[in-house]
């Protein structure tokens, strides 16, 4: 999982850039200059967390303070350990960062940094090696198998199966993975659902959006700047597949060009992220994303999303919803493309949200990722089976040497 190690190092650094809480508008969007600028409102983000996570106002404040401490501890742990830990996650019961380690020396270091060590049998290297073996058995895809990756909390691996598409090949693959795990002494978790993830790029109307010509309607992710006075925004890679395609804003007027030169779109094993250049007169970049009721939330940097952490999502279809990161660094098989390094969350979403923003910490919002896909359950009928998937933002920033457009909290 060399890609994971590189990504953790990139995302672990707070980028002095701006993110914004997202809502019916796209996050950190490009906005026409004639639009009035609403005042930032962290209250909307707090209210959404109370609504979607079922917390009281006091519980929200306590949890956010605990998560901020956990993020600081995670950065310190990465610097202190010689090798990546077997896993890290936020435990909401204790309000602490938990770090899976394989020896007493690392456990002592973790404890000294304010985190809770959990001694496990298998190192990250062992778990990653097993995931690579699973990759080799998948080939071009197995019917009913929608994803797989490291199961940090169980010190094992997890595979996800859509039981409505199960075949004899599905059963054979599950048996093979269990055998691989058994020989290595690694536990295998099987998550079954009645949904398959899909990249959401439907033709829906409403809220803030951008339109990539012939590729449907998508959502803006985060405003960015780059080499050569570049200005633009990040979005999903499956929204930017066509090179040099005209890009249109929410009012239908052209704002720029998607995938300039054909080298600014990634939609494969490397990830799901793309870049749109904003180069038309009358359009400027905002360091905000649309939060509750469309109120802008200015982002202040970027951060890696840890399993168990709270997160809020903004998309032009579903608006503003919050949840928790349920798994990180997973491989997803969308049926048309297989993508590594994605994260799952239980915040609801809908077609047309692709490219939309994921942020955390309302008092100083951090960019976490852009929307990649989801299942059939949308915000009108979401529940425990909700599937929502995002691409961590750090890789796109690093690949094209970009900086987030930032604002003040």
CSV table of N, CA and C in Angstrom, one decimal, residues 12 25 38 52 54 66 76 86 92 98 102 131 215 221 242 252 260 319 325 339 346 388:
chain,number,residue,atom,x,y,z
A,12,UNK,N,-1.5,14.4,6.1
A,12,UNK,CA,-1.3,14.7,7.5
A,12,UNK,C,-0.8,16.1,7.7
A,25,UNK,N,-25.1,24.6,-2.5
A,25,UNK,CA,-24.2,25.0,-3.5
A,25,UNK,C,-23.0,24.1,-3.4
A,38,UNK,N,-22.6,36.1,1.2
A,38,UNK,CA,-23.2,35.9,2.5
A,38,UNK,C,-22.2,35.8,3.5
A,52,UNK,N,-28.0,15.2,12.1
A,52,UNK,CA,-27.6,13.9,11.4
A,52,UNK,C,-26.9,12.9,12.3
A,54,UNK,N,-27.5,12.9,15.7
A,54,UNK,CA,-28.3,12.6,16.9
A,54,UNK,C,-27.6,13.1,18.2
A,66,UNK,N,-12.7,16.8,21.1
A,66,UNK,CA,-12.0,15.6,21.2
A,66,UNK,C,-11.4,15.2,19.9
A,76,UNK,N,1.3,13.6,15.4
A,76,UNK,CA,2.5,13.3,16.2
A,76,UNK,C,2.8,11.8,16.1
A,86,UNK,N,-0.5,-0.1,12.4
A,86,UNK,CA,-1.5,-1.1,11.8
A,86,UNK,C,-2.8,-0.5,11.5
A,92,UNK,N,-15.3,7.1,19.6
A,92,UNK,CA,-16.2,8.1,20.2
A,92,UNK,C,-16.6,7.8,21.6
A,98,UNK,N,-7.3,6.0,18.9
A,98,UNK,CA,-6.7,4.6,19.1
A,98,UNK,C,-5.7,4.3,18.0
A,102,UNK,N,2.2,-3.1,17.2
A,102,UNK,CA,2.6,-4.5,17.4
A,102,UNK,C,3.6,-4.8,18.4
A,131,UNK,N,-4.0,-7.5,1.1
A,131,UNK,CA,-4.9,-6.8,0.2
A,131,UNK,C,-4.4,-6.9,-1.2
A,215,UNK,N,-21.2,15.6,-20.1
A,215,UNK,CA,-21.0,14.6,-19.1
A,215,UNK,C,-21.9,14.8,-17.8
A,221,UNK,N,-16.0,21.1,-6.0
A,221,UNK,CA,-15.3,20.7,-4.7
A,221,UNK,C,-14.7,21.8,-4.0
A,242,UNK,N,-13.5,14.1,-20.5
A,242,UNK,CA,-13.3,14.6,-21.8
A,242,UNK,C,-12.3,15.8,-21.8
A,252,UNK,N,-25.7,28.7,-16.1
A,252,UNK,CA,-25.6,28.3,-17.5
A,252,UNK,C,-24.5,29.0,-18.3
A,260,UNK,N,-8.0,20.6,-18.9
A,260,UNK,CA,-7.2,21.3,-19.9
A,260,UNK,C,-6.0,20.4,-20.3
A,319,UNK,N,-27.7,18.7,-0.9
A,319,UNK,CA,-27.5,19.8,0.0
A,319,UNK,C,-26.4,19.5,1.1
A,325,UNK,N,-17.0,9.0,9.2
A,325,UNK,CA,-16.2,8.2,8.3
A,325,UNK,C,-16.2,6.8,8.8
A,339,UNK,N,-11.2,1.7,-8.2
A,339,UNK,CA,-10.5,2.8,-7.7
A,339,UNK,C,-10.0,2.5,-6.3
A,346,UNK,N,-21.3,7.6,6.3
A,346,UNK,CA,-22.7,7.3,6.3
A,346,UNK,C,-23.5,8.6,6.1
A,388,UNK,N,-21.9,6.1,0.9
A,388,UNK,CA,-21.4,7.4,0.4
A,388,UNK,C,-19.9,7.3,0.4
